[in-house]
């Protein structure tokens, strides 16, 4: 077996808040609030990892913080379907065990990443959708959201149009100090999506993938393009079978195979190296590691 696992005591972590328009088009206030939200999520993940916690716990808690923030098209900041509803998608994967869970078109919670993790741990399934996901969340006693919890429903006039900022998915990848990798992604989908449409974010292999030996990936962008190419898994497969670095694999994907302005990914490889690649004008990201790195950016 071709194993590339390098065991070291170092942890590393990256988060994203979606890829899309250039941050130059945003107001200073919006930049500042997004930056702060990324820093808060990064800090939450950093505390988990520096305290010896698992990559899985780090990615779940960082994504939950971004879902709860309201600045992103996920969780409280969800955009609406053309039918005027919130439908959320999320997934999580443990690179140590290939354990994974997801929910799609869930409507009753603001933190679908927690429900995705419960699918992983408490059911024999990988993905639960629609009314089944709602019923599962209710049965598992997750707090039920009301319309007032979603900013777009509470303040409809602030719902962005389909031509404005299109992306705002959130995600996180991490390597813990035991060498375990994990990835998580959460979204309300593309702006102006049809009711019932599901993108790449809840799909293991398209929007999320993790394998301790090769890397962990969380994607953002036009989900249909990522589903067609199984992007998250394809990048890991390139590392595994083509002997590429995760960074080279991602560059090849965004330069040659995805349409221009399709989106971006964050990734971490088995050694803990963080990769951030996009082919959109902007992408919100943050990165931290045991060596003291703690930074965010929009490009
Ligand atoms: N990839 C997400 C989807 O297609 C959208 C995004 O990343 O903004 O649902």
mmCIF file of N, CA and C in Angstrom, residues 66 88 99 197 238 242 273 284 290:
data_model
loop_
_atom_site.group_PDB
_atom_site.id
_atom_site.type_symbol
_atom_site.label_atom_id
_atom_site.label_comp_id
_atom_site.label_asym_id
_atom_site.label_seq_id
_atom_site.Cartn_x
_atom_site.Cartn_y
_atom_site.Cartn_z
ATOM 1 N N UNK A 66 -19.403 29.345 12.158
ATOM 2 C CA UNK A 66 -19.679 30.100 10.927
ATOM 3 C C UNK A 66 -21.167 30.030 10.565
ATOM 4 N N UNK A 88 -31.065 23.708 3.888
ATOM 5 C CA UNK A 88 -29.635 23.671 4.200
ATOM 6 C C UNK A 88 -29.026 22.294 3.901
ATOM 7 N N UNK A 99 -15.561 7.361 8.300
ATOM 8 C CA UNK A 99 -16.905 7.645 8.799
ATOM 9 C C UNK A 99 -17.344 8.994 8.258
ATOM 10 N N UNK A 197 -33.280 21.528 -4.833
ATOM 11 C CA UNK A 197 -31.951 21.394 -5.458
ATOM 12 C C UNK A 197 -30.906 21.076 -4.387
ATOM 13 N N UNK A 238 -5.846 12.065 -6.914
ATOM 14 C CA UNK A 238 -4.613 12.478 -7.600
ATOM 15 C C UNK A 238 -3.390 12.327 -6.689
ATOM 16 N N UNK A 242 -1.676 9.469 -8.517
ATOM 17 C CA UNK A 242 -0.817 10.167 -9.479
ATOM 18 C C UNK A 242 0.396 10.778 -8.802
ATOM 19 N N UNK A 273 0.161 20.356 5.740
ATOM 20 C CA UNK A 273 0.288 21.549 4.895
ATOM 21 C C UNK A 273 -1.081 21.994 4.383
ATOM 22 N N UNK A 284 -13.120 33.861 0.865
ATOM 23 C CA UNK A 284 -12.838 34.143 2.278
ATOM 24 C C UNK A 284 -12.182 32.916 2.896
ATOM 25 N N UNK A 290 0.068 25.002 14.565
ATOM 26 C CA UNK A 290 0.738 24.900 15.854
ATOM 27 C C UNK A 290 1.981 25.782 15.911
#
